[in-house]
Tab-separated table of C-alpha atoms and ligand atoms in Angstrom:
chain	number	residue	atom	x	y	z
A	2	UNK	CA	0.000	0.000	0.000
A	3	UNK	CA	1.319	3.447	-0.889
A	4	UNK	CA	0.704	6.178	1.667
A	5	UNK	CA	1.628	9.830	1.787
A	6	UNK	CA	2.844	9.564	5.359
A	7	UNK	CA	6.281	11.193	5.694
A	8	UNK	CA	9.097	8.707	6.138
A	9	UNK	CA	10.573	9.088	9.592
A	10	UNK	CA	14.302	9.580	9.381
A	11	UNK	CA	16.126	9.658	12.687
A	12	UNK	CA	18.629	12.368	13.547
A	13	UNK	CA	22.019	11.753	11.958
A	14	UNK	CA	23.393	12.517	15.409
A	15	UNK	CA	21.776	13.340	18.698
A	16	UNK	CA	23.919	14.266	21.683
A	17	UNK	CA	22.234	14.613	25.058
A	18	UNK	CA	24.068	16.198	27.972
A	19	UNK	CA	27.463	14.907	26.870
A	20	UNK	CA	30.208	15.839	29.339
A	21	UNK	CA	33.881	14.993	29.443
A	22	UNK	CA	36.526	15.547	32.119
A	23	UNK	CA	40.209	14.736	32.078
A	24	UNK	CA	41.016	14.321	35.762
A	25	UNK	CA	39.575	17.390	37.483
A	26	UNK	CA	39.429	19.417	34.291
A	27	UNK	CA	36.003	19.702	32.707
A	28	UNK	CA	36.559	19.892	28.967
A	29	UNK	CA	32.956	19.432	27.798
A	30	UNK	CA	29.836	20.416	29.769
A	31	UNK	CA	26.290	19.359	28.935
A	32	UNK	CA	26.538	19.307	25.168
A	33	UNK	CA	23.144	18.974	23.462
A	34	UNK	CA	23.291	18.721	19.694
A	35	UNK	CA	20.781	17.506	17.103
A	36	UNK	CA	21.932	16.997	13.553
A	37	UNK	CA	19.178	16.448	10.970
A	38	UNK	CA	19.730	14.031	8.063
A	39	UNK	CA	21.711	15.742	5.272
A	40	UNK	CA	22.554	18.641	7.550
A	41	UNK	CA	26.058	20.066	7.893
A	42	UNK	CA	26.838	21.645	11.262
A	43	UNK	CA	30.136	23.401	11.895
A	44	UNK	CA	31.707	23.424	15.351
A	45	UNK	CA	33.416	26.786	15.534
A	46	UNK	CA	35.461	27.843	18.518
A	47	UNK	CA	38.878	28.940	19.763
A	48	UNK	CA	41.730	26.524	20.318
A	49	UNK	CA	41.184	24.287	23.329
A	50	UNK	CA	37.397	24.789	23.602
A	51	UNK	CA	36.742	21.054	23.129
A	52	UNK	CA	35.896	20.652	19.421
A	53	UNK	CA	38.144	17.662	18.744
A	54	UNK	CA	37.135	16.065	22.044
A	55	UNK	CA	33.461	16.146	21.029
A	56	UNK	CA	34.291	14.744	17.587
A	57	UNK	CA	36.346	11.929	19.091
A	58	UNK	CA	33.470	11.021	21.410
A	59	UNK	CA	31.138	10.855	18.395
A	60	UNK	CA	33.665	8.692	16.552
A	61	UNK	CA	34.019	6.322	19.509
A	62	UNK	CA	37.719	7.112	19.971
A	63	UNK	CA	37.103	8.638	23.392
A	64	UNK	CA	34.625	7.779	26.167
A	65	UNK	CA	32.258	10.460	27.469
A	66	UNK	CA	32.204	10.980	31.239
A	67	UNK	CA	28.408	11.243	31.146
A	68	UNK	CA	25.528	11.788	28.734
A	69	UNK	CA	24.012	9.898	25.831
A	70	UNK	CA	24.475	9.858	22.097
A	71	UNK	CA	22.639	8.323	19.142
A	72	UNK	CA	23.871	8.051	15.584
A	73	UNK	CA	21.231	7.447	12.908
A	74	UNK	CA	18.799	6.271	15.602
A	75	UNK	CA	21.213	3.822	17.249
A	76	UNK	CA	22.405	4.386	20.793
A	77	UNK	CA	26.214	4.559	20.808
A	78	UNK	CA	26.805	6.131	24.239
A	79	UNK	CA	24.298	5.421	27.001
A	80	UNK	CA	25.778	7.117	30.048
A	81	UNK	CA	26.215	3.897	32.009
A	82	UNK	CA	29.525	2.915	30.531
A	83	UNK	CA	28.325	1.469	27.206
A	84	UNK	CA	30.360	2.892	24.342
A	85	UNK	CA	29.972	1.365	20.863
A	86	UNK	CA	33.412	0.807	19.284
A	87	UNK	CA	34.373	2.967	16.265
A	88	UNK	CA	33.957	0.146	13.733
A	89	UNK	CA	30.367	-0.444	14.860
A	90	UNK	CA	29.403	3.197	14.274
A	91	UNK	CA	30.187	3.186	10.547
A	92	UNK	CA	31.229	6.841	10.572
A	93	UNK	CA	33.379	8.462	7.877
A	94	UNK	CA	36.223	10.697	9.034
A	95	UNK	CA	38.429	13.303	7.405
A	96	UNK	CA	41.252	14.757	9.464
A	97	UNK	CA	43.741	17.558	9.121
A	98	UNK	CA	46.566	15.368	7.835
A	99	UNK	CA	44.257	13.327	5.523
A	100	UNK	CA	46.005	10.100	6.629
A	101	UNK	CA	46.272	8.910	3.029
A	102	UNK	CA	48.720	6.027	2.497
A	103	UNK	CA	51.508	7.174	0.141
A	104	UNK	CA	52.308	3.622	-1.013
A	105	UNK	CA	48.747	2.833	-2.121
A	106	UNK	CA	47.133	4.057	-5.336
A	107	UNK	CA	44.232	6.496	-5.093
A	108	UNK	CA	41.793	3.649	-5.771
A	109	UNK	CA	43.324	1.388	-3.102
A	110	UNK	CA	43.296	4.238	-0.593
A	111	UNK	CA	39.605	4.790	-1.160
A	112	UNK	CA	38.886	1.048	-1.045
A	113	UNK	CA	40.807	0.635	2.221
A	114	UNK	CA	37.833	0.883	4.641
A	115	UNK	CA	36.023	-1.760	2.553
A	116	UNK	CA	39.035	-4.042	2.775
A	117	UNK	CA	38.819	-3.680	6.559
A	118	UNK	CA	35.222	-4.828	6.259
A	119	UNK	CA	36.397	-7.827	4.268
A	120	UNK	CA	34.558	-6.865	1.116
A	121	UNK	CA	35.705	-8.850	-1.956
A	122	UNK	CA	38.264	-7.312	-4.313
A	123	UNK	CA	35.951	-6.774	-7.297
A	124	UNK	CA	33.121	-5.373	-5.238
A	125	UNK	CA	35.307	-2.951	-3.300
A	126	UNK	CA	37.023	-1.826	-6.520
A	127	UNK	CA	33.614	-0.970	-7.983
A	128	UNK	CA	32.463	0.826	-4.840
A	129	UNK	CA	35.716	2.791	-4.553
A	130	UNK	CA	35.432	3.838	-8.196
A	131	UNK	CA	31.878	5.081	-7.581
A	132	UNK	CA	33.039	7.111	-4.560
A	133	UNK	CA	35.862	8.625	-6.631
A	134	UNK	CA	33.357	9.450	-9.323
A	135	UNK	CA	31.164	11.281	-6.799
A	136	UNK	CA	34.026	13.580	-5.855
A	137	UNK	CA	35.068	13.998	-9.496
A	138	UNK	CA	38.356	12.079	-9.303
A	139	UNK	CA	37.750	8.777	-11.106
A	140	UNK	CA	40.302	9.754	-13.771
A	141	UNK	CA	43.029	9.766	-11.102
A	142	UNK	CA	42.271	6.293	-9.723
A	143	UNK	CA	45.669	4.797	-10.686
A	144	UNK	CA	47.791	7.704	-9.487
A	145	UNK	CA	49.721	7.750	-6.202
A	146	UNK	CA	48.925	10.417	-3.577
A	147	UNK	CA	52.366	12.032	-3.821
A	148	UNK	CA	51.548	13.161	-7.373
A	149	UNK	CA	48.313	14.946	-6.382
A	150	UNK	CA	47.669	18.557	-5.389
A	151	UNK	CA	46.566	19.377	-1.838
A	152	UNK	CA	42.987	19.850	-3.002
A	153	UNK	CA	42.974	16.539	-4.859
A	154	UNK	CA	44.350	14.718	-1.805
A	155	UNK	CA	41.567	16.277	0.208
A	156	UNK	CA	39.034	14.839	-2.226
A	157	UNK	CA	40.633	11.401	-1.984
A	158	UNK	CA	40.227	11.626	1.803
A	159	UNK	CA	36.573	12.598	1.303
A	160	UNK	CA	35.981	9.730	-1.161
A	161	UNK	CA	37.470	7.320	1.360
A	162	UNK	CA	35.263	8.752	4.118
A	163	UNK	CA	32.065	8.247	2.101
A	164	UNK	CA	32.884	4.959	0.338
A	165	UNK	CA	30.944	2.871	2.862
A	166	UNK	CA	27.906	5.222	2.670
A	167	UNK	CA	28.198	6.341	6.305
A	168	UNK	CA	25.243	7.925	8.116
A	169	UNK	CA	27.575	10.658	9.358
A	170	UNK	CA	30.912	12.145	8.297
A	171	UNK	CA	33.178	13.932	10.776
A	172	UNK	CA	35.681	16.538	9.630
A	173	UNK	CA	38.414	17.895	11.911
A	174	UNK	CA	40.008	21.015	10.408
A	175	UNK	CA	40.555	19.281	7.051
A	176	UNK	CA	41.801	22.432	5.323
A	177	UNK	CA	43.999	23.898	8.029
A	178	UNK	CA	47.262	22.599	6.508
A	179	UNK	CA	46.670	24.452	3.254
A	180	UNK	CA	47.523	28.064	2.519
A	181	UNK	CA	44.818	30.694	2.827
A	182	UNK	CA	44.002	31.182	-0.854
A	183	UNK	CA	43.685	27.489	-1.557
A	184	UNK	CA	41.644	27.088	1.618
A	185	UNK	CA	39.027	29.622	0.540
A	186	UNK	CA	38.540	27.953	-2.834
A	187	UNK	CA	38.385	24.491	-1.320
A	188	UNK	CA	35.937	25.559	1.376
A	189	UNK	CA	33.536	26.696	-1.355
A	190	UNK	CA	34.041	23.446	-3.249
A	191	UNK	CA	33.671	21.322	-0.146
A	192	UNK	CA	30.435	23.104	0.856
A	193	UNK	CA	28.962	22.531	-2.614
A	194	UNK	CA	30.083	18.896	-2.634
A	195	UNK	CA	28.613	18.126	0.793
A	196	UNK	CA	25.252	19.546	-0.299
A	197	UNK	CA	25.344	17.714	-3.608
A	198	UNK	CA	26.098	14.421	-1.872
A	199	UNK	CA	23.427	15.088	0.767
A	200	UNK	CA	25.839	14.109	3.545
A	201	UNK	CA	25.187	14.561	7.244
A	202	UNK	CA	28.348	16.044	8.641
A	203	UNK	CA	29.975	17.734	11.596
A	204	UNK	CA	32.732	20.041	10.459
A	205	UNK	CA	35.223	21.343	13.011
A	206	UNK	CA	37.085	24.542	12.273
A	207	UNK	CA	38.295	27.666	14.021
A	208	UNK	CA	37.967	29.671	10.818
A	209	UNK	CA	34.746	31.670	10.795
A	210	UNK	CA	34.497	32.180	7.042
A	211	UNK	CA	35.112	28.478	6.426
A	212	UNK	CA	32.346	27.560	8.883
A	213	UNK	CA	29.930	30.033	7.269
A	214	UNK	CA	30.742	28.782	3.762
A	215	UNK	CA	30.348	25.113	4.517
A	216	UNK	CA	27.673	24.694	7.159
A	217	UNK	CA	23.893	25.046	7.299
A	218	UNK	CA	24.144	25.819	10.999
A	219	UNK	CA	27.117	26.820	13.094
A	220	UNK	CA	27.604	25.823	16.728
A	221	UNK	CA	29.766	28.383	18.503
A	222	UNK	CA	31.723	26.472	21.156
A	223	UNK	CA	33.238	28.395	24.026
A	224	UNK	CA	34.943	26.822	26.998
A	225	UNK	CA	33.423	23.364	26.611
A	226	UNK	CA	29.876	24.521	25.911
A	227	UNK	CA	27.791	25.234	22.847
A	228	UNK	CA	27.149	28.916	23.441
A	229	UNK	CA	24.798	29.216	20.447
A	230	UNK	CA	23.792	27.139	17.448
A	231	UNK	CA	22.176	28.958	14.559
A	232	UNK	CA	22.416	29.857	10.886
A	233	UNK	CA	25.344	32.177	10.099
A	234	UNK	CA	22.882	35.027	9.451
A	235	UNK	CA	21.135	34.592	12.801
A	236	UNK	CA	24.421	34.370	14.678
A	237	UNK	CA	25.284	37.802	13.351
A	238	UNK	CA	21.859	39.401	13.723
A	239	UNK	CA	21.063	37.894	17.145
A	240	UNK	CA	24.164	36.787	19.039
A	241	UNK	CA	23.023	35.098	22.248
A	242	UNK	CA	25.642	36.656	24.502
A	243	UNK	CA	28.441	39.179	24.764
A	244	UNK	CA	30.907	36.286	24.515
A	245	UNK	CA	29.444	35.084	21.204
A	246	UNK	CA	29.484	38.640	19.813
A	247	UNK	CA	33.092	39.033	20.921
A	248	UNK	CA	34.228	35.717	19.490
A	249	UNK	CA	32.562	36.392	16.127
A	250	UNK	CA	33.956	39.921	16.161
A	251	UNK	CA	30.594	41.351	15.117
A	252	UNK	CA	31.322	44.926	16.122
A	253	UNK	CA	32.073	47.276	18.999
A	254	UNK	CA	30.893	46.450	22.520
A	255	UNK	CA	30.458	49.487	24.728
A	256	UNK	CA	29.667	49.605	28.454
A	257	UNK	CA	27.141	52.152	29.612
A	258	UNK	CA	23.770	52.650	31.144
A	259	UNK	CA	20.169	52.402	29.953
A	260	UNK	CA	17.652	54.870	31.350
A	261	UNK	CA	14.021	55.532	30.452
A	262	UNK	CA	14.514	59.137	29.380
A	263	UNK	CA	17.811	59.184	27.468
A	264	UNK	CA	18.133	55.594	26.258
A	265	UNK	CA	21.664	54.207	26.272
A	266	UNK	CA	24.407	56.541	27.409
A	267	UNK	CA	28.080	56.150	27.898
A	268	UNK	CA	29.715	59.250	29.346
A	269	UNK	CA	33.268	58.211	28.716
A	270	UNK	CA	32.508	57.792	25.015
A	271	UNK	CA	30.052	60.720	24.951
A	272	UNK	CA	27.716	58.339	23.273
A	273	UNK	CA	23.953	58.597	23.424
A	274	UNK	CA	21.632	56.133	21.698
A	275	UNK	CA	18.118	57.350	22.528
A	276	UNK	CA	16.495	54.643	20.384
A	277	UNK	CA	17.475	52.057	22.967
A	278	UNK	CA	15.012	53.417	25.578
A	279	UNK	CA	12.673	50.458	25.218
A	280	UNK	CA	15.203	47.770	24.307
A	281	UNK	CA	16.426	46.791	27.730
A	282	UNK	CA	15.687	47.109	31.423
A	283	UNK	CA	17.125	50.252	33.010
A	284	UNK	CA	20.560	49.893	34.553
A	285	UNK	CA	24.068	49.014	33.477
A	286	UNK	CA	24.275	47.366	30.081
A	287	UNK	CA	26.591	46.675	27.223
A	288	UNK	CA	25.563	47.657	23.714
A	289	UNK	CA	26.770	45.929	20.579
A	290	UNK	CA	27.209	48.179	17.558
A	291	UNK	CA	27.665	45.750	14.657
A	292	UNK	CA	29.860	46.760	11.723
A	293	UNK	CA	26.788	46.490	9.526
A	294	UNK	CA	24.890	49.039	11.663
A	295	UNK	CA	27.086	52.045	10.885
A	296	UNK	CA	27.983	53.990	7.777
A	297	UNK	CA	29.812	57.261	7.256
A	298	UNK	CA	27.268	60.075	7.059
A	299	UNK	CA	27.994	63.805	7.612
A	300	UNK	CA	24.655	64.131	9.405
A	301	UNK	CA	25.292	61.077	11.601
A	302	UNK	CA	25.118	61.357	15.384
A	303	UNK	CA	28.053	59.142	16.356
A	304	UNK	CA	31.577	60.620	16.233
A	305	UNK	CA	34.573	58.394	15.640
A	306	UNK	CA	38.283	58.840	15.004
A	307	UNK	CA	39.951	57.279	11.966
A	308	UNK	CA	42.726	54.994	13.227
A	309	UNK	CA	43.527	53.364	9.907
A	310	UNK	CA	42.254	53.572	6.360
A	311	UNK	CA	42.833	50.452	4.307
A	312	UNK	CA	42.358	50.349	0.516
A	313	UNK	CA	40.756	47.077	-0.539
A	314	UNK	CA	40.525	47.352	-4.304
A	315	UNK	CA	36.793	47.985	-4.537
A	316	UNK	CA	36.357	50.052	-1.366
A	317	UNK	CA	38.054	51.298	1.798
A	318	UNK	CA	37.955	49.799	5.258
A	319	UNK	CA	38.011	52.363	8.028
A	320	UNK	CA	39.283	51.256	11.428
A	321	UNK	CA	37.553	53.592	13.830
A	322	UNK	CA	38.014	54.409	17.507
A	323	UNK	CA	34.880	55.312	19.389
A	324	UNK	CA	36.796	56.899	22.264
A	325	UNK	CA	37.480	55.257	25.570
A	326	UNK	CA	39.474	52.045	25.701
A	327	UNK	CA	39.052	49.101	23.377
A	328	UNK	CA	35.859	50.203	21.628
A	329	UNK	CA	36.786	50.126	17.980
A	330	UNK	CA	34.940	49.324	14.840
A	331	UNK	CA	35.730	48.418	11.257
A	332	UNK	CA	33.455	50.041	8.731
A	333	UNK	CA	33.432	49.879	4.908
A	334	UNK	CA	33.416	53.206	3.050
A	335	UNK	CA	33.358	54.381	-0.571
A	336	UNK	CA	35.741	57.266	0.144
A	337	UNK	CA	39.074	57.331	1.973
A	338	UNK	CA	39.332	59.340	5.206
A	339	UNK	CA	42.444	61.123	6.578
A	340	UNK	CA	44.227	59.444	9.475
A	341	UNK	CA	43.233	60.755	12.951
A	342	UNK	CA	40.372	62.819	11.502
A	343	UNK	CA	36.956	62.770	13.148
A	344	UNK	CA	34.082	61.438	11.072
A	345	UNK	CA	30.430	61.096	11.840
A	346	UNK	CA	28.506	57.893	11.455
A	347	UNK	CA	24.832	57.149	11.030
A	348	UNK	CA	23.593	54.203	13.075
A	349	UNK	CA	20.788	51.836	12.169
A	350	UNK	CA	19.103	51.467	15.588
A	351	UNK	CA	17.323	48.244	14.584
A	352	UNK	CA	20.646	46.460	14.337
A	353	UNK	CA	21.889	47.394	17.805
A	354	UNK	CA	21.781	44.787	20.549
A	355	UNK	CA	21.704	45.475	24.261
A	356	UNK	CA	23.021	43.006	26.824
A	357	UNK	CA	22.002	43.956	30.368
A	358	UNK	CA	24.745	43.358	32.928
B	19	ATP	N1	43.944	13.190	26.590
B	19	ATP	C1	43.862	14.384	27.201
B	19	ATP	N2	44.258	14.536	28.474
B	19	ATP	C2	44.162	15.724	29.118
B	19	ATP	N3	43.652	16.834	28.558
B	19	ATP	C3	43.235	16.734	27.287
B	19	ATP	C4	43.314	15.525	26.527
B	19	ATP	N4	42.809	15.753	25.286
B	19	ATP	C5	42.451	17.051	25.269
B	19	ATP	N5	42.703	17.652	26.458
B	19	ATP	C6	42.426	19.062	26.811
B	19	ATP	O1	41.057	19.330	26.518
B	19	ATP	C7	40.891	20.640	26.013
B	19	ATP	C8	40.148	20.575	24.691
B	19	ATP	O2	40.972	19.962	23.715
B	19	ATP	P1	40.488	19.791	22.196
B	19	ATP	O3	41.571	19.063	21.492
B	19	ATP	O4	39.134	19.185	22.196
B	19	ATP	O5	40.414	21.310	21.731
B	19	ATP	P2	40.068	21.908	20.278
B	19	ATP	O6	38.885	22.786	20.446
B	19	ATP	O7	39.986	20.806	19.294
B	19	ATP	O8	41.354	22.819	20.001
B	19	ATP	P3	42.177	23.083	18.625
B	19	ATP	O9	41.400	24.130	17.872
B	19	ATP	O10	43.480	23.621	19.128
B	19	ATP	O11	42.312	21.790	17.894
B	19	ATP	C9	42.278	21.237	25.926
B	19	ATP	O12	42.485	22.050	27.041
B	19	ATP	C10	43.185	20.035	25.948
B	19	ATP	O13	44.430	20.353	26.518
B	20	MG	MG1	41.124	20.266	17.620
């Protein structure tokens, strides 16, 4: 019988209250993460925040201290000591150093995980060829890795990760060994490829633009916690905390005070934002002025000093000081501005965010 009922597909990964300590040091705290089928989530965070630790727990290479995890509907960590071994999870992995064998041909590298599963020679050759075809490398099947470019080696690693049709692929900074220019191009390619292949993936990086290029949603990880998980656009328009705004470098954060009559004021910076009267409870607060909220305008109400003016080919980037200590802002402009001059800026009040103290 054919019905129109939607087919239930379990989460590619579901982490519930995963925590990890090494001795007395808590490295992960209460990680909740749901990854939909065919979704790519980036884990973005500074060095040491726990990204690799979480990935290794998902892969089964490390045991969680507490919490549960399911992969494609199957319990792999149950919080009472049960921890499914890596080979039972069927996950594909791509790491920073690719781990491609130099003495094996491209085809044999890609077929390697199938050999581990004791698949017959002919069958695994066919499957490996199909995986190479999916990443556009079947014409290089007989070559040896040493004769490939960095980007091509990366694709071999991806073909090997997907050859067994895994429910989930884990990436740990796969592009970080490449130089910046190559990385940007490959991030675009990788994002397109992951979507085309419909893979469910967790992609670890500490590069913001790479995360935004590749992922549907980005989990900002700070100090062992997921501080916010959202689309790149929402992270920028509605950062959940001062820490997230700071880490993403969204704009200037200024300490001041909100009052009913004058809105937000900051005496030290002689800054007054009357539009923020209704936006927050009265009292001390920190306001975020995103880069996208300001533009040079002779009639603008906010004064700033030009600290640097950087020509970028199609426009200028003004590095501006808002007075006081570290409050500075980078703002695109059509015209250059003299160093140390004062310019006025118009502010879009709808884009300001207030964080009460
Ligand atoms: N086996 C271990 N024993 C003790 N501490 C560990 C161990 N593995 C990781 N750590 C610590 O856990 C913290 C998180 O490490 P992790 O490798 O997950 O960070 P990361 O976010 O991947 O950083 P990076 O961006 O530098 O790769 C670090 O402080 C690290 O020193
Ligand atoms: Mg790491």
